[in-house]
mmCIF file of C-alpha atoms in Angstrom:
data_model
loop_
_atom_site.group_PDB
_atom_site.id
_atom_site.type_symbol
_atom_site.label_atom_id
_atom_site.label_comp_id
_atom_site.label_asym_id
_atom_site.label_seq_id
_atom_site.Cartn_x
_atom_site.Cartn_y
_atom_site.Cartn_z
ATOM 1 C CA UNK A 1 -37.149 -15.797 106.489
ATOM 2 C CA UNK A 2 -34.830 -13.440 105.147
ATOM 3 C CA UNK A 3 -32.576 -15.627 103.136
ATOM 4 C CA UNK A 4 -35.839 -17.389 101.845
ATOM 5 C CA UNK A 5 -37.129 -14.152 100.478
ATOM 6 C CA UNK A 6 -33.596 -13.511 98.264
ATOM 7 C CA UNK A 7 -33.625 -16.848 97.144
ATOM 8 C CA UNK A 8 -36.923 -16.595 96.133
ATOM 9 C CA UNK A 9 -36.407 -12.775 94.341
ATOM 10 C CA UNK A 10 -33.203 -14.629 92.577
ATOM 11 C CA UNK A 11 -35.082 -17.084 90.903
ATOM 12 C CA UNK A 12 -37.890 -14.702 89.894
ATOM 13 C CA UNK A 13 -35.160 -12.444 88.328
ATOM 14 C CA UNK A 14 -33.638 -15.607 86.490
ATOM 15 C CA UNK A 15 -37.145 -16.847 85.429
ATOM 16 C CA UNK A 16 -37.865 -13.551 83.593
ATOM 17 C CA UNK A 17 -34.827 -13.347 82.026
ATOM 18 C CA UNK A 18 -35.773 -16.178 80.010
ATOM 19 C CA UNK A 19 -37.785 -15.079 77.591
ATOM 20 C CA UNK A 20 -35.202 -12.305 76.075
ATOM 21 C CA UNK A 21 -32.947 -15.009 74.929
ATOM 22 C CA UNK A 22 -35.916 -17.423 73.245
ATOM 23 C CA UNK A 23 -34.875 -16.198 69.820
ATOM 24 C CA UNK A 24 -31.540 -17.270 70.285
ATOM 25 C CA UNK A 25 -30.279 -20.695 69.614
ATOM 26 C CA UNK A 26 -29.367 -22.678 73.053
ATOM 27 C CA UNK A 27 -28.391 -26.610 72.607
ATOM 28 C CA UNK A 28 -30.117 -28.984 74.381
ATOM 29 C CA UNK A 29 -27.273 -29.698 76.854
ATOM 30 C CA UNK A 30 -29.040 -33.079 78.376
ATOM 31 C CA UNK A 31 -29.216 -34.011 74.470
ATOM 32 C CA UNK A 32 -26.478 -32.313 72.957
ATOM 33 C CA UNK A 33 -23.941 -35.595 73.909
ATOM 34 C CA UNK A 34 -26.109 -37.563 71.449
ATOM 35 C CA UNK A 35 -24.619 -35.711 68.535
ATOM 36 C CA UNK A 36 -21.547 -34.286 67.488
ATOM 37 C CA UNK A 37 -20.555 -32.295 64.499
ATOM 38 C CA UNK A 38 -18.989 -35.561 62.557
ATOM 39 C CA UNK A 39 -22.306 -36.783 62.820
ATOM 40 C CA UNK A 40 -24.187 -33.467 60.804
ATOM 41 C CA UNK A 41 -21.257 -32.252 58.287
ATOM 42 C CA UNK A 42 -21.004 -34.825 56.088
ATOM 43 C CA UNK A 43 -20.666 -35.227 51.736
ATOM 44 C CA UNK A 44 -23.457 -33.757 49.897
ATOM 45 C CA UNK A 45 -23.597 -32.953 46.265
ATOM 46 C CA UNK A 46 -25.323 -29.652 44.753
ATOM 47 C CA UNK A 47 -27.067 -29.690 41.002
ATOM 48 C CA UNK A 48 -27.371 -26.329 39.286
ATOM 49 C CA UNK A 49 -29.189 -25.835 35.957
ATOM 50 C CA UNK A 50 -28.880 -21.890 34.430
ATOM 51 C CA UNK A 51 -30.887 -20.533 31.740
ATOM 52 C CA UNK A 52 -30.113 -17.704 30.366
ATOM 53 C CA UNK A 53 -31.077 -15.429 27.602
ATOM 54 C CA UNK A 54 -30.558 -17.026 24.041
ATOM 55 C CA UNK A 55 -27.399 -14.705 23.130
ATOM 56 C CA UNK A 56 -26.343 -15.537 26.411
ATOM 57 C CA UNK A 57 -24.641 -19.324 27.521
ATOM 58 C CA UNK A 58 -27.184 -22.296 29.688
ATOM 59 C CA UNK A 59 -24.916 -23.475 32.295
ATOM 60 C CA UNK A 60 -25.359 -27.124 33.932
ATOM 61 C CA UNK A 61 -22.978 -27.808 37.408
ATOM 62 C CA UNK A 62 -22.285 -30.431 39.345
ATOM 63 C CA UNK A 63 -20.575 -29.653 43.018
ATOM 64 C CA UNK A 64 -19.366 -31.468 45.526
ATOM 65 C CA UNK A 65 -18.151 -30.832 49.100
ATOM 66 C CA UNK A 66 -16.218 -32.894 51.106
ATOM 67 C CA UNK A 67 -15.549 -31.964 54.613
ATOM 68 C CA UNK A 68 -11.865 -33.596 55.469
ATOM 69 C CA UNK A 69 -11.393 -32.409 59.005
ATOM 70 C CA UNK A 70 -14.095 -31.843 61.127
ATOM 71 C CA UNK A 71 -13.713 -30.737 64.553
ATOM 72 C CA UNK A 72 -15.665 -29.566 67.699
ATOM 73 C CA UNK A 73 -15.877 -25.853 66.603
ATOM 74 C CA UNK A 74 -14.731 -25.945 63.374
ATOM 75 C CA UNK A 75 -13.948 -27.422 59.997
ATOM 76 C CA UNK A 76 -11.577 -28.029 56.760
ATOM 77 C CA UNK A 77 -12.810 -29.016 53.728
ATOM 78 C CA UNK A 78 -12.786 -29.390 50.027
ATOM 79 C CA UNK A 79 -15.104 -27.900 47.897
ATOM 80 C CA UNK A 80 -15.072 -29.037 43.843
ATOM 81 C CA UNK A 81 -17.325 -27.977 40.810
ATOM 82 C CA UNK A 82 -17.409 -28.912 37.620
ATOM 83 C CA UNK A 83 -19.284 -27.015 34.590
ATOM 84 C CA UNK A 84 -20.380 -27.191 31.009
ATOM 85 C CA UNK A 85 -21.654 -23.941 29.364
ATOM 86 C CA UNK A 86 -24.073 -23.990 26.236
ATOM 87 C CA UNK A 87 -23.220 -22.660 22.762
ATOM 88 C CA UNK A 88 -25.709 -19.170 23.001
ATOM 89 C CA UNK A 89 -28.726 -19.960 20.539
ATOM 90 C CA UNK A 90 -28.274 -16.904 18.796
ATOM 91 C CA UNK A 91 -24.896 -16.380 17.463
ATOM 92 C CA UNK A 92 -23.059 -16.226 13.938
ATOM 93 C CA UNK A 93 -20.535 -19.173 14.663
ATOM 94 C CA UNK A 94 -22.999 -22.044 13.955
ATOM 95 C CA UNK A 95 -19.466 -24.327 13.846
ATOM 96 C CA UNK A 96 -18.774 -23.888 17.077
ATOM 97 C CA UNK A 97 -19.269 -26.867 19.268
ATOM 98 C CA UNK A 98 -22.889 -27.291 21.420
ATOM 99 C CA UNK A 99 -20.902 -27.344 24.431
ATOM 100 C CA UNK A 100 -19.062 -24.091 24.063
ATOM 101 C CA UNK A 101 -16.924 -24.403 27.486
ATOM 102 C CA UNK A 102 -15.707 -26.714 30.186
ATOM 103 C CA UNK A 103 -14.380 -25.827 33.661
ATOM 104 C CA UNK A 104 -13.776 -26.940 36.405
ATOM 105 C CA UNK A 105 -13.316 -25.250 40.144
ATOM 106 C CA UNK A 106 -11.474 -26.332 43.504
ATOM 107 C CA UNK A 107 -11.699 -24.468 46.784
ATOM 108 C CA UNK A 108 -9.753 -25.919 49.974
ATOM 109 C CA UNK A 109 -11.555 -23.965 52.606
ATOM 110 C CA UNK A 110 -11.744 -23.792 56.791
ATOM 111 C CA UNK A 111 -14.518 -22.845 58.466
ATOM 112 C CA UNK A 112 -15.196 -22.132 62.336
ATOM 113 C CA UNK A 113 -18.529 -21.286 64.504
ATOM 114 C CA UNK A 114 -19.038 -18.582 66.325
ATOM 115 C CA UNK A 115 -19.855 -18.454 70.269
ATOM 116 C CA UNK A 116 -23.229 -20.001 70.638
ATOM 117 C CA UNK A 117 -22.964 -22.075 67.523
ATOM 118 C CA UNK A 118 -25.076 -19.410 66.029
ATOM 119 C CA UNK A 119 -23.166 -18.424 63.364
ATOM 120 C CA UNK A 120 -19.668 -18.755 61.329
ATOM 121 C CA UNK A 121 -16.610 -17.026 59.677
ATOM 122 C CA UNK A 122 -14.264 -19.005 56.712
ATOM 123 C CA UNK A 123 -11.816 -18.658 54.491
ATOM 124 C CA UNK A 124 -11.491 -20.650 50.891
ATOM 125 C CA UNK A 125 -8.817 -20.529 48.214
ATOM 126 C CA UNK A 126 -8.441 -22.063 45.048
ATOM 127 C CA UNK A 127 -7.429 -22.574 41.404
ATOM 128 C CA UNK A 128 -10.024 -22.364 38.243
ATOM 129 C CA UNK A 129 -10.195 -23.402 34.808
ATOM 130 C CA UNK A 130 -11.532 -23.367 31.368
ATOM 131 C CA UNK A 131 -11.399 -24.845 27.954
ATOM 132 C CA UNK A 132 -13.182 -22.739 25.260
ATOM 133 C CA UNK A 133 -12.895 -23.813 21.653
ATOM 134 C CA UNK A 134 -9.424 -25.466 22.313
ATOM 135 C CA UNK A 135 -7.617 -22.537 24.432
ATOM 136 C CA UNK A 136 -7.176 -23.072 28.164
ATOM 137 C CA UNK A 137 -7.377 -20.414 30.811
ATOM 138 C CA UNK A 138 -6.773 -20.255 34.695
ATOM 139 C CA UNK A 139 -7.061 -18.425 37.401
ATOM 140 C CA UNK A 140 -6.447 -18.316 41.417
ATOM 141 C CA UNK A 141 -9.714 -17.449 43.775
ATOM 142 C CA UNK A 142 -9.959 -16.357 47.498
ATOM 143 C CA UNK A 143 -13.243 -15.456 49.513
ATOM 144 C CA UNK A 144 -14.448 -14.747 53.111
ATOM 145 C CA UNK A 145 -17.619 -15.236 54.317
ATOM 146 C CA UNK A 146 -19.676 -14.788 57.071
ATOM 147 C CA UNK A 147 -23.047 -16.194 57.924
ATOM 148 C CA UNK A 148 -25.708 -16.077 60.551
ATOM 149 C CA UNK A 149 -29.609 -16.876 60.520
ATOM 150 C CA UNK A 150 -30.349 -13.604 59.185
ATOM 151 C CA UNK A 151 -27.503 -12.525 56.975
ATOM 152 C CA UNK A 152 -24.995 -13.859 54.583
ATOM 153 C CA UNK A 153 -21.705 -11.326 53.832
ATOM 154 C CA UNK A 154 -19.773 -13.068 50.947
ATOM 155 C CA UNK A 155 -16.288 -11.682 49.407
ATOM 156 C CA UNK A 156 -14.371 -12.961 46.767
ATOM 157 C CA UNK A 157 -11.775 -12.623 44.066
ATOM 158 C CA UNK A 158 -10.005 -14.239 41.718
ATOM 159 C CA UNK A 159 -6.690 -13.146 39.385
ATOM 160 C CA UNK A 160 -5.774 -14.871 36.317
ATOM 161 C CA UNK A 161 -2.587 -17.144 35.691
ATOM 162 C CA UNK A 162 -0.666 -18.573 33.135
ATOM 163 C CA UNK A 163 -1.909 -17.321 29.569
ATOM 164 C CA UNK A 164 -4.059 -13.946 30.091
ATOM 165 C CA UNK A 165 -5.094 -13.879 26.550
ATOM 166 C CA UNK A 166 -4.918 -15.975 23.386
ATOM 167 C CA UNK A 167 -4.006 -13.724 20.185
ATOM 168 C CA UNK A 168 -6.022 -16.115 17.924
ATOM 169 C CA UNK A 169 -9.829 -15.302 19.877
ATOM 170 C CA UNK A 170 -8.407 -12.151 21.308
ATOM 171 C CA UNK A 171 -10.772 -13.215 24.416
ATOM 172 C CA UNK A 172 -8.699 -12.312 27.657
ATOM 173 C CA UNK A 173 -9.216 -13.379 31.171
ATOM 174 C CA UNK A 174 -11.129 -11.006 33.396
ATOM 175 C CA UNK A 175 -10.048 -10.330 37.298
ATOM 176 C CA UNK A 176 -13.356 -10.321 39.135
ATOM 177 C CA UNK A 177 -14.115 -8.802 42.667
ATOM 178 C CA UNK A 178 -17.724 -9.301 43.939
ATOM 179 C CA UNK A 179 -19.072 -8.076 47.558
ATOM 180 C CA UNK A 180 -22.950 -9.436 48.188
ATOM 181 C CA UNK A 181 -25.155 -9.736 50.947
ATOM 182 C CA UNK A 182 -28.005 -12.156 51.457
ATOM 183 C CA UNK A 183 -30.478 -10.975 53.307
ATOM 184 C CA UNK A 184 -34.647 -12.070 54.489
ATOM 185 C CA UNK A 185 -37.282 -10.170 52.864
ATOM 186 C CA UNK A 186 -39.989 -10.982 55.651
ATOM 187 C CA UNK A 187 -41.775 -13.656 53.015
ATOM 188 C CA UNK A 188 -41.788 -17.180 53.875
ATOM 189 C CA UNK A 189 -38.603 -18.528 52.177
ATOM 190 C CA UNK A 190 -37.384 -15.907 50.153
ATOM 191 C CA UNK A 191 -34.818 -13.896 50.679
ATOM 192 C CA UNK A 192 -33.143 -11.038 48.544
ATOM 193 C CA UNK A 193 -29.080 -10.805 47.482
ATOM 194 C CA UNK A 194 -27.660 -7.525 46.147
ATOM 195 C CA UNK A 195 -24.264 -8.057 44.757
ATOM 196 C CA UNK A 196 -21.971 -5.207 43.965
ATOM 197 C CA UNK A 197 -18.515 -6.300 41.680
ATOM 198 C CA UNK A 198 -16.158 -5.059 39.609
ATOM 199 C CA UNK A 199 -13.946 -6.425 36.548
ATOM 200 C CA UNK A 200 -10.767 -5.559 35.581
ATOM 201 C CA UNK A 201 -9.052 -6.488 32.206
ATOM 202 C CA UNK A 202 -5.086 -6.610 32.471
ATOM 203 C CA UNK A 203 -5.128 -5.143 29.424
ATOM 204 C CA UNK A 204 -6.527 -2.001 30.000
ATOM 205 C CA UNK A 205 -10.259 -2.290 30.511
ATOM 206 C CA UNK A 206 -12.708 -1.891 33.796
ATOM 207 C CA UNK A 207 -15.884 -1.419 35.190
ATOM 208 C CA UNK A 208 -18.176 -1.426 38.449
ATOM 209 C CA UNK A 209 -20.843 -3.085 38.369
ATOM 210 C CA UNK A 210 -23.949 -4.961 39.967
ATOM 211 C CA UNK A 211 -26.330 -7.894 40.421
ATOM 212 C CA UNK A 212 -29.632 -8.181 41.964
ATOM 213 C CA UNK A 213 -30.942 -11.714 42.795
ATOM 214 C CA UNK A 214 -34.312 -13.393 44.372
ATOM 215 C CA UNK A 215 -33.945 -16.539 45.993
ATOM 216 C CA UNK A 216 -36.979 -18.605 46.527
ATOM 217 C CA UNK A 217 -36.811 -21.952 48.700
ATOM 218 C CA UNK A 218 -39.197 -24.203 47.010
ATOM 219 C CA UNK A 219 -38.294 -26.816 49.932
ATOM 220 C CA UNK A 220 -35.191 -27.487 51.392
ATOM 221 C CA UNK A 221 -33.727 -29.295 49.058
ATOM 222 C CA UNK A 222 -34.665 -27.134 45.812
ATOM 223 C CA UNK A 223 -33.893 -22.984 45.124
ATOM 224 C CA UNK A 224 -35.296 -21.510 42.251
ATOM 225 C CA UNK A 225 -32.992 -17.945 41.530
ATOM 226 C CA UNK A 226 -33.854 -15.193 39.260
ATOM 227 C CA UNK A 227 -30.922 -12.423 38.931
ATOM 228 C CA UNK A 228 -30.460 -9.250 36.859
ATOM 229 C CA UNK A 229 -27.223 -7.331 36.549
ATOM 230 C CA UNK A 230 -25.069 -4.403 34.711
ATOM 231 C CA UNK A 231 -21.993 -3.720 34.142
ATOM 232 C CA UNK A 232 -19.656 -1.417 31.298
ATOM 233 C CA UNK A 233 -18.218 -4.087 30.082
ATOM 234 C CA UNK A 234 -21.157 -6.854 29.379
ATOM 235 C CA UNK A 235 -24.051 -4.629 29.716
ATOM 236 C CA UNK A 236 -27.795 -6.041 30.868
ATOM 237 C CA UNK A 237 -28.235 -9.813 31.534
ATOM 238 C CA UNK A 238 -30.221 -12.125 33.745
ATOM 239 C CA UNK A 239 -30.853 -15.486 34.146
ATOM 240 C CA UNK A 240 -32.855 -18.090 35.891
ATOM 241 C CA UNK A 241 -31.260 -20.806 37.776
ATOM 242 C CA UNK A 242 -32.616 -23.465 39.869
ATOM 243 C CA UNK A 243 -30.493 -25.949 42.849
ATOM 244 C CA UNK A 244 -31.375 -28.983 43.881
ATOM 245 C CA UNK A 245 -29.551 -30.231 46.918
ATOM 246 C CA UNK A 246 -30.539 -34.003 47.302
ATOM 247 C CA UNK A 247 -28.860 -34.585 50.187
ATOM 248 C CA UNK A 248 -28.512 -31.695 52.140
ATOM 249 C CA UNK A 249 -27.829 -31.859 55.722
ATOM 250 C CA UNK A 250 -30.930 -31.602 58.142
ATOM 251 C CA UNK A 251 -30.450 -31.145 61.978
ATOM 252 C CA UNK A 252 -32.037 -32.554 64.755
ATOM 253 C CA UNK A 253 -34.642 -30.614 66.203
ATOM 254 C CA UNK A 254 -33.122 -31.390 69.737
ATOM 255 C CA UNK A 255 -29.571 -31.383 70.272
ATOM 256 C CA UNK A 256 -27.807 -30.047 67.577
ATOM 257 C CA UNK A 257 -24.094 -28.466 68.183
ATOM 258 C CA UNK A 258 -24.966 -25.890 65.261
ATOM 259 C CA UNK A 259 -27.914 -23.717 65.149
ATOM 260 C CA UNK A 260 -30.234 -25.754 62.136
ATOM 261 C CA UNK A 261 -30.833 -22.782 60.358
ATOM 262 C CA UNK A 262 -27.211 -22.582 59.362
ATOM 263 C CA UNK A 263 -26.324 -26.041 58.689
ATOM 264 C CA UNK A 264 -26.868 -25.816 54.963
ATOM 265 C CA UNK A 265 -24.413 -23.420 54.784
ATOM 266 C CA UNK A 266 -21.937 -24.467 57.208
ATOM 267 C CA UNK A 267 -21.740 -28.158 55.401
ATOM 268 C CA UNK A 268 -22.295 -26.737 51.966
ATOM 269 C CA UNK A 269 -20.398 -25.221 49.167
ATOM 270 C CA UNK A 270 -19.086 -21.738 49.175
ATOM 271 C CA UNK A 271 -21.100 -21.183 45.983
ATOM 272 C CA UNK A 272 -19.615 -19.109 42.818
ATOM 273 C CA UNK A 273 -20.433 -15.715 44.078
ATOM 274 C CA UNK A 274 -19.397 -13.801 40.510
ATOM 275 C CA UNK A 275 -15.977 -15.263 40.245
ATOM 276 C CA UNK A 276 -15.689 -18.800 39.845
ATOM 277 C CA UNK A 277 -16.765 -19.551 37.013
ATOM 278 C CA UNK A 278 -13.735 -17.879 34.768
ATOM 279 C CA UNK A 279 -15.554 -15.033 32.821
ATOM 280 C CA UNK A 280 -13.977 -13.780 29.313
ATOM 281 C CA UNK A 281 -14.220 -10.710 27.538
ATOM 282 C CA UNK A 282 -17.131 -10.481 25.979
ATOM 283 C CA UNK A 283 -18.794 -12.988 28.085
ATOM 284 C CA UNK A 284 -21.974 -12.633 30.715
ATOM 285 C CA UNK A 285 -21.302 -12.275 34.736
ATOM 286 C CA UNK A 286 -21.518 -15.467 36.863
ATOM 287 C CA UNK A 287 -25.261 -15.135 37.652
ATOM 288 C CA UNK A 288 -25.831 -17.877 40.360
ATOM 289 C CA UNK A 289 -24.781 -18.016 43.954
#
């Protein structure tokens, strides 16, 4: 009778125990052999159209991220974007061309889950570049990041190489260090992203500065982004920017080695984040994630 009883008490203790872990993310383990992580990080391609003020620059990019190594736990991949930036409507150098700039960004990045599959850590590093009315500028880029279902802690910067400044446009390359956080505002699909940063010129000018952005989720494959910011050196600006993700990765509802709610970012780009897109004297902040 005795040993009943404590067998019986065990499994009541174990049953209640249950429900203080039903928020957390637990894979199906009868289902989870039906998919692996090969099967859910996969190519996908990001669009991003910007518009922005008319003394300010519309962006258009095109990203794509190609995971190369992809393994139980964790992942390496390649991460590329490509960029066009608009002539400002309002300016005084009506010869300039339409397309003002060209760039182009690579990030080779790994990235690994964290116990439970609930969450990740990665590293990325990279080289940027631009062409602006015939003069070509570069630059090196490194980030961290760390993301869960409820938070996103991003860190990056990025140091100029090869020609700092042109004498001709006297436009010199800016070394850009951005912290932001994404976090949930309690609405249904939006979520709020204060970014602090802060630019240095080589040649002798600086500043702090800082970006506030609203993300709202039309559905999962489109993002519609309004961000202001401030800073010494550029003053006020904001912009409007929407993403469209056609073919974002969805997980199975049963099953899934990686906690769904993370899965976009996990097999996604690592975004701009204030410093990938190379950023001039003279010129507005990367607005955009």
């Amino acid at each position: 009778m005795f040993p009943r009883f404590i067998r019986f008490s065990c499994f009541l203790i174990y049953s209640a125990s249950i429900p203080a872990y039903a928020d957390d993310y637990i894979p199906d383990v009868l289902a989870k052999s039906k998919y692996q992580l090969t099967d859910l990080v996969l190519p996908n391609d990001t669009f991003k159209f910007l518009v922005a003020p008319l003394q300010s620059s519309n962006r258009f990019e095109y990203n794509h991220y190609f995971p190369v190594v992809v393994g139980s736990k964790s992942q390496f991949f390649i991460d590329n974007t490509i960029y066009a930036k608009q002539r400002p409507l309002e300016t005084t150098d009506l010869n300039s061309s339409y397309i003002q700039t060209v760039g182009d960004s690579v990030r080779v990045g790994y990235r690994e889950l964290l116990k439970g599959s609930n969450s990740f850590w990665g590293l990325n590093f990279g080289y940027d570049n631009a062409l602006q009315a015939g003069y070509y500028y570069q630059q090196l880029g490194v980030g961290f990041e760390l993301t869960s279902p409820n938070f996103q802690l991003v860190s990056t910067f990025a140091s100029p190489i090869g020609n700092r400044r042109y004498p001709n446009p006297g436009e010199s390359v800016l070394s850009p260090f951005n912290v932001q956080v994404n976090l949930p505002t309690g609405l249904k699909n939006v979520s709020f992203l204060p970014r602090f940063y802060f630019v240095y010129d080589h040649f002798g000018d600086s500043s702090p500065g800082g970006q506030l952005q609203l993300n709202y989720g039309i559905n999962p494959q489109l993002t519609l982004e309004f961000a202001v910011s401030y800073d010494y050196i550029s003053g006020s600006g904001g912009a409007l920017e929407l993403k469209w993700r056609p073919n974002i990765p969805i997980a199975p509802t049963s099953g899934s080695p990686v906690n769904p709610a993370i899965l976009g970012s996990y097999a996604g780009p690592v975004g701009n984040n204030g410093t990938r897109i190379i950023r001039l004297t003279g010129s507005d902040p990367a607005f955009g994630e």
